[in-house]
Amino acid sequence: MKIEVAAMAGTLESSDVQITIEPAEQGLSLSISSSVLGQYGRQIKRVVLDTLEGLGVRHGRVTVVDKGALDCTIRARVTCAVYRSAGITHSIPWGEVPVNDPSR
Amino acid sequence: MTYSLSRIFPSDRRGQAELDRLLTGEHIRRDPNLDYTVGLYDSNHKLVATGSTFGNSLRCLAVDSRYQGEGLMAQVVSHLVSRQMTQGHSHLFIYTKSDKTAIFGDLGFYEIARVEGEVAFMENRRTGFADFLSGLSAQRRAGQCAALVMNCNPFTLGHRHLVEQAAAQNDWVHLFVVSEDASLFPFADRFALVKAGCAHMPNVILHETGSYMISSAVFPSYFLEDDESAIAVQARLDLQLFGSIARSLGVTRRYVGDEPFSKVTGLYNRIMADELPAAGIDCIVIPRKEQDGLAISASHVRQLIKEGPIEAIRPLVPPTTYDYFFTEAGQAVVDKIRTANNVIHY
């Protein structure tokens, strides 16, 4: 999927995550800030990148402001932001989005 | 306790009075120019937190001190950030008190400049300002380098005189044109006129100011009227950012035209004379070029356009600027100036 416009999903409230995704020319850039970066930074990065890969997003600037979200929340917020940025607002295949998750 | 968000409209007198009480109670000065204000209310409809936007910045953020520690600021900022996205702003700035940066650091903002004991300025991109500086340092030149920051609304013989002085006295001149589109002449046209009017000076390098100098986020009172103390604080913040920009370009001099007319530019010049030497930059004030005993100013040019025929400005602007008024874009600006109430920079 191609990132057409800047879009956002999620909030800055506790246990949530705010995902911003913007168009970029070449490749993915990821910026993460989190109160639990030391403990879960790598896990957050992996979940975000896996979700993007599952959605076929190869170019974009992604900003993650994490407030201690669970993986499922991160996945949902990233998916939502990507669909918004691609201008898709209905008939979203919730639950069927291919997620590259080796633990399942 | 559940809280609900609600927009506070300028026409809502009761809401505005509550807002003023909250901001005063938290010792936060209210900006006179805001685009959008939201309130967070408790279940008894009492206002407990607020935040506003102006352009691409978040301002006047406050939580009633009796309600702090409940994550209410996160709710307000979340709402404002998503509102800004719908307005097309994804690169955002926060203007806040200098002792409150930790709260916004937790919400994904990074500090880029501060006026100690007064205000701090933050952005939502980890490397936003650093990227801007590294982009500039690619244009760094050896030798004596000077900088000018000008709005050029429009480019006059006064501006050209100032640039010529700087170009004659230095090896290189970095000329920044204010890129905020808050002036009667659109940025693209102002920039093109500066470029055409400086084409005879090969040692002048043109730049855009972006969001980091004389922008509506850093220095809103440059564009819209405010009181002197607000102008002073915003000017000092602007000069903090300029200090970093000057360092990345190896600039050690800043040229300014003396300012006999405009209150805001005059004050900005005075603060520059105080602040720049501390950052290792000489502030060089050049007397205004005069025409028939009157200092040339862009405000005066706009006033002449407003009041009479275009021919009246011919002695005050370079031919490239004069010719612009006979293009379609130039005619549109003339129409805009003639219907504007006030064309003089305050």
CSV table of C-alpha atoms in Angstrom, one decimal:
chain,number,residue,atom,x,y,z
A,1,MET,CA,0.0,0.0,0.0
A,2,LYS,CA,1.2,3.5,-0.8
A,3,ILE,CA,1.2,6.3,1.8
A,4,GLU,CA,-0.6,9.1,0.0
A,5,VAL,CA,-1.1,11.7,2.7
A,6,ALA,CA,-0.1,12.3,6.3
A,7,ALA,CA,-2.4,10.4,8.7
A,8,MET,CA,-2.6,9.6,12.3
A,9,ALA,CA,-4.2,7.1,14.6
A,10,GLY,CA,-4.3,6.6,18.4
A,11,THR,CA,-3.9,9.0,21.3
A,12,LEU,CA,-1.3,10.0,23.9
A,13,GLU,CA,-3.3,8.5,26.8
A,14,SER,CA,-1.9,5.8,29.1
A,15,SER,CA,-1.9,2.3,27.5
A,16,ASP,CA,-2.4,3.8,24.0
A,17,VAL,CA,0.0,4.7,21.2
A,18,GLN,CA,-0.1,7.6,18.7
A,19,ILE,CA,1.0,6.6,15.2
A,20,THR,CA,1.7,9.2,12.6
A,21,ILE,CA,2.6,8.2,9.1
A,22,GLU,CA,3.7,10.5,6.3
A,23,PRO,CA,4.7,10.0,2.7
A,24,ALA,CA,8.4,9.6,2.0
A,25,GLU,CA,10.4,9.1,-1.2
A,26,GLN,CA,12.7,6.3,-0.3
A,27,GLY,CA,12.3,3.6,2.4
A,28,LEU,CA,10.9,3.5,5.8
A,29,SER,CA,12.1,5.8,8.6
A,30,LEU,CA,10.9,5.1,12.1
A,31,SER,CA,11.1,7.3,15.2
A,32,ILE,CA,9.9,5.9,18.5
A,33,SER,CA,9.5,7.6,21.8
A,34,SER,CA,8.3,5.6,24.7
A,35,SER,CA,8.4,5.6,28.5
A,36,VAL,CA,9.3,1.9,28.3
A,37,LEU,CA,11.8,2.3,25.5
A,38,GLY,CA,14.5,0.5,27.4
A,39,GLN,CA,12.4,-2.6,28.1
A,40,TYR,CA,10.2,-2.8,25.0
A,41,GLY,CA,11.7,-0.5,22.4
A,42,ARG,CA,12.9,-3.4,20.2
A,43,GLN,CA,9.5,-5.2,20.5
A,44,ILE,CA,7.6,-2.0,19.6
A,45,LYS,CA,9.8,-1.6,16.5
A,46,ARG,CA,9.3,-5.2,15.5
A,47,VAL,CA,5.5,-5.0,15.8
A,48,VAL,CA,5.4,-1.7,13.8
A,49,LEU,CA,7.6,-3.0,11.0
A,50,ASP,CA,5.8,-6.4,10.8
A,51,THR,CA,2.5,-4.6,10.6
A,52,LEU,CA,3.7,-2.3,7.8
A,53,GLU,CA,5.2,-5.2,6.0
A,54,GLY,CA,1.9,-7.1,6.2
A,55,LEU,CA,0.2,-4.1,4.7
A,56,GLY,CA,2.8,-3.8,1.9
A,57,VAL,CA,4.0,-0.4,3.0
A,58,ARG,CA,7.6,0.2,1.8
A,59,HIS,CA,8.0,3.9,1.9
A,60,GLY,CA,7.0,6.3,4.7
A,61,ARG,CA,8.1,8.3,7.7
A,62,VAL,CA,6.5,6.7,10.8
A,63,THR,CA,6.5,8.4,14.2
A,64,VAL,CA,5.5,6.4,17.2
A,65,VAL,CA,4.7,8.0,20.6
A,66,ASP,CA,4.0,5.0,22.9
A,67,LYS,CA,2.3,5.3,26.3
A,68,GLY,CA,2.7,1.6,27.2
A,69,ALA,CA,0.4,0.1,24.5
A,70,LEU,CA,0.0,-3.7,24.1
A,71,ASP,CA,1.1,-5.2,20.8
A,72,CYS,CA,-2.5,-5.7,19.6
A,73,THR,CA,-3.1,-2.0,20.2
A,74,ILE,CA,0.1,-1.0,18.3
A,75,ARG,CA,-1.0,-3.3,15.4
A,76,ALA,CA,-4.5,-1.8,15.3
A,77,ARG,CA,-3.2,1.8,15.4
A,78,VAL,CA,-0.6,1.3,12.7
A,79,THR,CA,-3.2,-0.5,10.5
A,80,CYS,CA,-5.7,2.4,11.0
A,81,ALA,CA,-3.1,5.1,10.2
A,82,VAL,CA,-2.0,3.3,7.0
A,83,TYR,CA,-5.6,2.9,5.8
A,84,ARG,CA,-6.3,6.6,6.6
A,85,SER,CA,-3.2,7.7,4.7
A,86,ALA,CA,-4.2,5.6,1.7
A,87,GLY,CA,-7.6,7.3,1.8
A,88,ILE,CA,-9.5,4.0,2.5
A,89,THR,CA,-12.3,4.7,5.0
A,90,HIS,CA,-14.8,1.9,4.5
A,91,SER,CA,-14.8,-1.9,3.8
A,92,ILE,CA,-11.7,-2.3,5.8
A,93,PRO,CA,-10.9,-6.0,6.3
A,94,TRP,CA,-10.5,-5.8,10.0
A,95,GLY,CA,-9.1,-9.0,11.4
A,96,GLU,CA,-8.0,-10.1,8.0
A,97,VAL,CA,-5.1,-7.8,7.6
A,98,PRO,CA,-2.1,-10.1,7.0
A,99,VAL,CA,0.3,-9.7,9.9
A,100,ASN,CA,3.7,-11.2,9.7
A,101,ASP,CA,3.8,-12.5,13.3
A,102,PRO,CA,6.2,-15.4,13.9
A,103,SER,CA,4.6,-16.2,17.3
A,104,ARG,CA,1.3,-17.2,15.8
B,1,MET,CA,-14.1,10.9,37.0
B,2,THR,CA,-14.8,11.1,33.3
B,3,TYR,CA,-13.9,14.2,31.3
B,4,SER,CA,-15.2,15.5,28.1
B,5,LEU,CA,-13.6,17.7,25.4
B,6,SER,CA,-15.4,20.7,23.9
B,7,ARG,CA,-14.4,23.5,21.6
B,8,ILE,CA,-14.5,27.0,23.2
B,9,PHE,CA,-15.6,29.4,20.6
B,10,PRO,CA,-14.5,33.1,20.5
B,11,SER,CA,-18.2,34.1,20.8
B,12,ASP,CA,-18.8,32.0,23.9
B,13,ARG,CA,-18.4,34.7,26.6
B,14,ARG,CA,-18.9,32.5,29.6
B,15,GLY,CA,-16.5,29.9,28.2
B,16,GLN,CA,-13.9,32.6,27.4
B,17,ALA,CA,-14.2,34.0,30.9
B,18,GLU,CA,-13.6,30.5,32.4
B,19,LEU,CA,-10.6,30.0,30.1
B,20,ASP,CA,-9.1,33.3,31.2
B,21,ARG,CA,-9.6,32.3,34.9
B,22,LEU,CA,-7.8,29.0,34.3
B,23,LEU,CA,-4.9,30.5,32.4
B,24,THR,CA,-4.4,33.3,34.9
B,25,GLY,CA,-4.6,30.8,37.8
B,26,GLU,CA,-1.8,28.7,36.2
B,27,HIS,CA,0.2,31.9,35.4
B,28,ILE,CA,0.0,31.4,31.6
B,29,ARG,CA,-0.2,34.4,29.4
B,30,ARG,CA,-3.0,34.2,26.9
B,31,ASP,CA,-2.0,34.8,23.3
B,32,PRO,CA,-4.3,37.3,21.6
B,33,ASN,CA,-4.2,35.4,18.3
B,34,LEU,CA,-5.4,31.8,18.4
B,35,ASP,CA,-7.0,29.6,15.7
B,36,TYR,CA,-8.7,27.0,17.8
B,37,THR,CA,-9.3,26.4,21.5
B,38,VAL,CA,-10.5,23.3,23.3
B,39,GLY,CA,-11.5,22.8,26.9
B,40,LEU,CA,-11.6,19.6,29.0
B,41,TYR,CA,-14.6,19.6,31.4
B,42,ASP,CA,-15.3,17.4,34.4
B,43,SER,CA,-18.7,15.7,35.0
B,44,ASN,CA,-19.9,19.0,36.7
B,45,HIS,CA,-19.0,21.0,33.5
B,46,LYS,CA,-16.1,22.6,35.2
B,47,LEU,CA,-13.2,23.6,33.0
B,48,VAL,CA,-10.1,21.7,34.2
B,49,ALA,CA,-7.7,21.9,31.3
B,50,THR,CA,-7.3,23.7,28.0
B,51,GLY,CA,-5.1,24.0,24.9
B,52,SER,CA,-5.1,26.1,21.7
B,53,THR,CA,-3.5,26.1,18.3
B,54,PHE,CA,-2.1,28.9,16.1
B,55,GLY,CA,-0.8,27.9,12.6
B,56,ASN,CA,1.3,24.8,13.2
B,57,SER,CA,1.9,25.4,16.9
B,58,LEU,CA,0.2,24.4,20.1
B,59,ARG,CA,-0.1,27.2,22.7
B,60,CYS,CA,-1.8,28.3,25.9
B,61,LEU,CA,-1.8,24.7,27.3
B,62,ALA,CA,-2.9,24.4,31.0
B,63,VAL,CA,-4.2,22.0,33.5
B,64,ASP,CA,-5.8,23.3,36.7
B,65,SER,CA,-3.2,22.5,39.4
B,66,ARG,CA,-5.8,20.7,41.5
B,67,TYR,CA,-6.3,18.2,38.7
B,68,GLN,CA,-2.6,17.6,37.7
B,69,GLY,CA,-1.2,14.1,37.6
B,70,GLU,CA,-4.3,12.5,36.0
B,71,GLY,CA,-2.9,12.6,32.4
B,72,LEU,CA,-5.3,15.4,31.4
B,73,MET,CA,-2.6,17.2,29.4
B,74,ALA,CA,-2.2,14.0,27.3
B,75,GLN,CA,-5.9,14.2,26.4
B,76,VAL,CA,-5.7,17.8,25.4
B,77,VAL,CA,-2.5,17.4,23.3
B,78,SER,CA,-3.9,14.2,21.6
B,79,HIS,CA,-7.0,16.1,20.6
B,80,LEU,CA,-5.0,19.1,19.3
B,81,VAL,CA,-2.5,17.0,17.4
B,82,SER,CA,-5.2,15.1,15.6
B,83,ARG,CA,-7.0,18.4,14.9
B,84,GLN,CA,-3.8,19.8,13.4
B,85,MET,CA,-3.5,16.7,11.2
B,86,THR,CA,-6.9,17.5,9.7
B,87,GLN,CA,-5.7,21.0,9.1
B,88,GLY,CA,-2.8,19.7,7.1
B,89,HIS,CA,-0.1,20.3,9.8
B,90,SER,CA,2.0,17.3,10.7
B,91,HIS,CA,5.2,19.1,11.7
B,92,LEU,CA,4.1,20.7,15.0
B,93,PHE,CA,5.6,23.0,17.5
B,94,ILE,CA,4.8,23.7,21.2
B,95,TYR,CA,5.4,27.0,22.8
B,96,THR,CA,5.4,26.5,26.6
B,97,LYS,CA,7.0,27.7,29.9
B,98,SER,CA,10.6,26.7,30.2
B,99,ASP,CA,10.0,24.5,33.3
B,100,LYS,CA,7.2,22.5,31.6
B,101,THR,CA,9.2,20.7,28.9
B,102,ALA,CA,9.3,17.3,30.7
B,103,ILE,CA,5.5,16.9,30.3
B,104,PHE,CA,5.6,17.5,26.6
B,105,GLY,CA,8.8,15.4,26.2
B,106,ASP,CA,6.6,12.4,27.4
B,107,LEU,CA,4.1,13.3,24.6
B,108,GLY,CA,6.6,13.0,21.8
B,109,PHE,CA,7.9,16.6,21.6
B,110,TYR,CA,11.6,17.5,21.6
B,111,GLU,CA,13.1,20.8,22.9
B,112,ILE,CA,14.9,22.9,20.3
B,113,ALA,CA,15.4,26.3,22.0
B,114,ARG,CA,14.6,28.2,25.2
B,115,VAL,CA,14.7,31.5,26.8
B,116,GLU,CA,15.7,30.6,30.4
B,117,GLY,CA,13.1,31.3,33.0
B,118,GLU,CA,10.5,32.3,30.3
B,119,VAL,CA,9.6,30.0,27.4
B,120,ALA,CA,10.7,26.8,25.6
B,121,PHE,CA,10.1,25.8,22.1
B,122,MET,CA,9.6,22.1,21.1
B,123,GLU,CA,8.8,20.2,17.9
B,124,ASN,CA,7.4,16.7,17.3
B,125,ARG,CA,10.3,15.6,15.1
B,126,ARG,CA,13.3,14.1,16.9
B,127,THR,CA,15.7,15.4,14.2
B,128,GLY,CA,13.6,18.2,12.7
B,129,PHE,CA,15.9,21.2,13.6
B,130,ALA,CA,19.0,19.0,13.3
B,131,ASP,CA,18.0,18.1,9.8
B,132,PHE,CA,17.3,21.7,8.9
B,133,LEU,CA,20.8,22.7,10.2
B,134,SER,CA,22.6,19.9,8.4
B,135,GLY,CA,20.8,20.9,5.2
B,136,LEU,CA,22.2,24.5,5.7
B,137,SER,CA,25.7,23.4,6.6
B,138,ALA,CA,25.9,21.9,3.1
B,139,GLN,CA,25.9,25.5,1.9
B,140,ARG,CA,28.6,26.6,4.4
B,141,ARG,CA,31.4,28.7,2.8
B,142,ALA,CA,34.9,29.6,3.9
B,143,GLY,CA,35.8,33.2,4.6
B,144,GLN,CA,33.9,36.0,6.3
B,145,CYS,CA,30.2,35.2,6.3
B,146,ALA,CA,27.2,37.4,7.1
B,147,ALA,CA,23.5,36.7,7.3
B,148,LEU,CA,20.4,38.8,6.8
B,149,VAL,CA,16.8,37.8,7.5
B,150,MET,CA,14.2,39.7,5.5
B,151,ASN,CA,10.5,39.5,4.7
B,152,CYS,CA,10.7,41.7,1.6
B,153,ASN,CA,7.0,42.4,1.3
B,154,PRO,CA,8.0,43.4,-1.5
B,155,PHE,CA,11.7,43.7,-2.3
B,156,THR,CA,12.6,47.5,-2.4
B,157,LEU,CA,15.7,49.5,-3.2
B,158,GLY,CA,16.1,49.7,0.6
B,159,HIS,CA,16.5,45.9,0.8
B,160,ARG,CA,18.8,45.9,-2.1
B,161,HIS,CA,21.0,48.6,-0.5
B,162,LEU,CA,21.2,46.6,2.7
B,163,VAL,CA,22.2,43.4,0.8
B,164,GLU,CA,24.7,45.3,-1.3
B,165,GLN,CA,26.4,46.7,1.8
B,166,ALA,CA,26.7,43.2,3.3
B,167,ALA,CA,27.9,41.7,0.0
B,168,ALA,CA,30.6,44.4,-0.3
B,169,GLN,CA,31.9,43.9,3.3
B,170,ASN,CA,31.9,40.1,3.4
B,171,ASP,CA,33.1,37.1,1.3
B,172,TRP,CA,29.6,35.5,1.5
B,173,VAL,CA,26.1,36.6,2.4
B,174,HIS,CA,23.4,34.2,3.5
B,175,LEU,CA,20.1,35.9,2.8
B,176,PHE,CA,17.1,34.3,4.5
B,177,VAL,CA,13.7,35.2,3.1
B,178,VAL,CA,10.8,34.7,5.6
B,179,SER,CA,8.8,31.8,4.2
B,180,GLU,CA,5.7,32.2,6.4
B,181,ASP,CA,2.9,33.0,4.1
B,182,ALA,CA,1.3,35.7,6.3
B,183,SER,CA,2.1,38.7,4.2
B,184,LEU,CA,0.2,40.5,1.3
B,185,PHE,CA,2.8,39.2,-1.2
B,186,PRO,CA,2.9,35.4,-1.4
B,187,PHE,CA,6.1,33.8,-0.4
B,188,ALA,CA,7.0,32.3,-3.9
B,189,ASP,CA,6.7,35.8,-5.4
B,190,ARG,CA,8.6,37.5,-2.6
B,191,PHE,CA,11.4,35.0,-3.0
B,192,ALA,CA,11.4,35.3,-6.8
B,193,LEU,CA,11.7,39.2,-6.5
B,194,VAL,CA,14.6,38.9,-4.0
B,195,LYS,CA,16.3,36.5,-6.4
B,196,ALA,CA,15.9,38.7,-9.4
B,197,GLY,CA,16.9,41.8,-7.4
B,198,CYS,CA,20.1,40.2,-6.1
B,199,ALA,CA,21.1,38.4,-9.3
B,200,HIS,CA,24.0,40.9,-9.8
B,201,MET,CA,25.6,39.8,-6.5
B,202,PRO,CA,27.2,36.3,-7.0
B,203,ASN,CA,28.3,36.0,-3.3
B,204,VAL,CA,24.7,36.1,-2.0
B,205,ILE,CA,23.2,32.7,-1.2
B,206,LEU,CA,19.4,32.6,-0.8
B,207,HIS,CA,17.6,30.5,1.8
B,208,GLU,CA,14.1,30.0,3.2
B,209,THR,CA,13.6,30.6,6.9
B,210,GLY,CA,11.3,27.5,7.2
B,211,SER,CA,9.6,27.2,10.6
B,212,TYR,CA,12.6,28.2,12.6
B,213,MET,CA,13.0,31.9,12.1
B,214,ILE,CA,10.4,34.7,12.2
B,215,SER,CA,7.6,32.0,11.8
B,216,SER,CA,4.1,32.1,13.2
B,217,ALA,CA,5.2,29.3,15.6
B,218,VAL,CA,8.3,31.1,17.0
B,219,PHE,CA,7.4,34.8,16.5
B,220,PRO,CA,3.6,35.2,16.0
B,221,SER,CA,3.7,38.8,17.2
B,222,TYR,CA,5.8,39.7,14.1
B,223,PHE,CA,2.7,39.2,12.0
B,224,LEU,CA,-0.1,40.0,14.4
B,225,GLU,CA,-0.2,42.8,16.9
B,226,ASP,CA,0.7,41.9,20.5
B,227,ASP,CA,2.2,43.8,23.5
B,228,GLU,CA,5.9,44.6,24.0
B,229,SER,CA,6.7,42.0,26.6
B,230,ALA,CA,5.3,39.2,24.3
B,231,ILE,CA,7.3,40.6,21.3
B,232,ALA,CA,10.5,40.7,23.4
B,233,VAL,CA,10.2,37.1,24.6
B,234,GLN,CA,9.4,35.8,21.1
B,235,ALA,CA,12.2,37.8,19.6
B,236,ARG,CA,14.7,36.3,22.1
B,237,LEU,CA,13.5,32.8,21.3
B,238,ASP,CA,13.9,33.6,17.6
B,239,LEU,CA,17.5,34.8,18.2
B,240,GLN,CA,18.3,31.6,20.2
B,241,LEU,CA,17.4,29.6,17.0
B,242,PHE,CA,19.3,32.1,14.8
B,243,GLY,CA,22.4,31.5,17.0
B,244,SER,CA,22.3,27.7,16.1
B,245,ILE,CA,21.7,28.5,12.4
B,246,ALA,CA,24.6,31.0,12.3
B,247,ARG,CA,26.9,28.4,13.9
B,248,SER,CA,26.0,25.8,11.3
B,249,LEU,CA,26.8,28.3,8.5
B,250,GLY,CA,29.9,29.8,10.1
B,251,VAL,CA,28.1,33.2,10.1
B,252,THR,CA,29.6,35.8,12.5
B,253,ARG,CA,27.7,38.9,11.4
B,254,ARG,CA,24.1,39.8,11.0
B,255,TYR,CA,23.1,42.9,9.0
B,256,VAL,CA,19.9,44.8,9.8
B,257,GLY,CA,18.4,48.0,8.5
B,258,ASP,CA,17.8,50.7,11.1
B,259,GLU,CA,14.1,50.9,11.8
B,260,PRO,CA,12.5,54.3,12.2
B,261,PHE,CA,8.9,53.2,11.6
B,262,SER,CA,7.8,49.7,12.7
B,263,LYS,CA,7.4,49.1,16.5
B,264,VAL,CA,7.9,45.3,16.2
B,265,THR,CA,11.0,45.5,14.0
B,266,GLY,CA,12.4,48.3,16.0
B,267,LEU,CA,12.1,46.3,19.2
B,268,TYR,CA,13.5,43.2,17.4
B,269,ASN,CA,16.5,45.2,16.3
B,270,ARG,CA,17.2,46.5,19.9
B,271,ILE,CA,17.0,43.0,21.3
B,272,MET,CA,19.3,41.7,18.6
B,273,ALA,CA,21.9,44.3,19.5
B,274,ASP,CA,21.8,43.0,23.1
B,275,GLU,CA,21.6,39.3,22.4
B,276,LEU,CA,23.7,38.6,19.3
B,277,PRO,CA,27.1,39.7,20.7
B,278,ALA,CA,26.6,37.1,23.5
B,279,ALA,CA,26.3,34.4,20.9
B,280,GLY,CA,29.5,35.7,19.2
B,281,ILE,CA,27.7,37.5,16.3
B,282,ASP,CA,28.2,41.1,15.5
B,283,CYS,CA,25.0,43.0,14.8
B,284,ILE,CA,25.6,45.6,12.1
B,285,VAL,CA,23.0,48.3,11.7
B,286,ILE,CA,22.9,50.0,8.3
B,287,PRO,CA,21.2,53.3,8.0
B,288,ARG,CA,18.2,53.2,5.7
B,289,LYS,CA,18.5,54.2,2.0
B,290,GLU,CA,16.6,57.4,1.5
B,291,GLN,CA,14.6,58.7,-1.5
B,292,ASP,CA,13.8,62.5,-1.5
B,293,GLY,CA,14.7,62.7,2.2
B,294,LEU,CA,12.4,59.8,3.3
B,295,ALA,CA,13.7,56.4,4.3
B,296,ILE,CA,12.5,53.6,1.9
B,297,SER,CA,10.3,51.0,3.5
B,298,ALA,CA,8.1,48.2,2.2
B,299,SER,CA,5.3,49.5,4.3
B,300,HIS,CA,5.5,52.8,2.5
B,301,VAL,CA,5.6,51.1,-0.9
B,302,ARG,CA,2.4,49.2,0.1
B,303,GLN,CA,0.7,52.4,1.3
B,304,LEU,CA,1.5,54.1,-2.1
B,305,ILE,CA,0.1,51.2,-4.0
B,306,LYS,CA,-3.0,51.3,-1.8
B,307,GLU,CA,-3.5,55.1,-2.3
B,308,GLY,CA,-2.5,55.8,-5.9
B,309,PRO,CA,-1.1,54.7,-9.2
B,310,ILE,CA,1.6,52.0,-9.4
B,311,GLU,CA,3.9,54.6,-11.1
B,312,ALA,CA,4.4,56.2,-7.6
B,313,ILE,CA,6.6,53.4,-6.4
B,314,ARG,CA,8.9,53.4,-9.4
B,315,PRO,CA,11.7,55.4,-7.6
B,316,LEU,CA,11.5,53.0,-4.6
B,317,VAL,CA,11.9,49.6,-6.1
B,318,PRO,CA,14.3,47.8,-8.5
B,319,PRO,CA,13.0,47.4,-12.1
B,320,THR,CA,12.4,43.6,-11.4
B,321,THR,CA,10.0,44.4,-8.6
B,322,TYR,CA,8.3,47.2,-10.6
B,323,ASP,CA,7.7,44.9,-13.6
B,324,TYR,CA,6.1,42.3,-11.3
B,325,PHE,CA,3.1,44.6,-10.8
B,326,PHE,CA,2.3,44.3,-14.5
B,327,THR,CA,2.0,40.5,-14.4
B,328,GLU,CA,-1.2,38.7,-13.5
B,329,ALA,CA,0.2,37.6,-10.1
B,330,GLY,CA,1.3,41.2,-9.4
B,331,GLN,CA,-2.1,42.6,-10.3
B,332,ALA,CA,-3.8,40.2,-7.9
B,333,VAL,CA,-1.6,41.5,-5.0
B,334,VAL,CA,-2.4,45.1,-6.0
B,335,ASP,CA,-6.1,44.3,-5.7
B,336,LYS,CA,-5.5,42.6,-2.3
B,337,ILE,CA,-3.5,45.7,-1.1
B,338,ARG,CA,-6.2,48.1,-2.2
B,339,THR,CA,-8.9,46.2,-0.4
B,340,ALA,CA,-6.8,45.7,2.8
B,341,ASN,CA,-7.7,47.9,5.8
B,342,ASN,CA,-4.1,48.4,6.9
B,343,VAL,CA,-1.0,47.7,5.0
B,344,ILE,CA,1.6,49.2,7.4
B,345,HIS,CA,3.6,46.8,9.5
B,346,TYR,CA,2.9,47.8,13.1
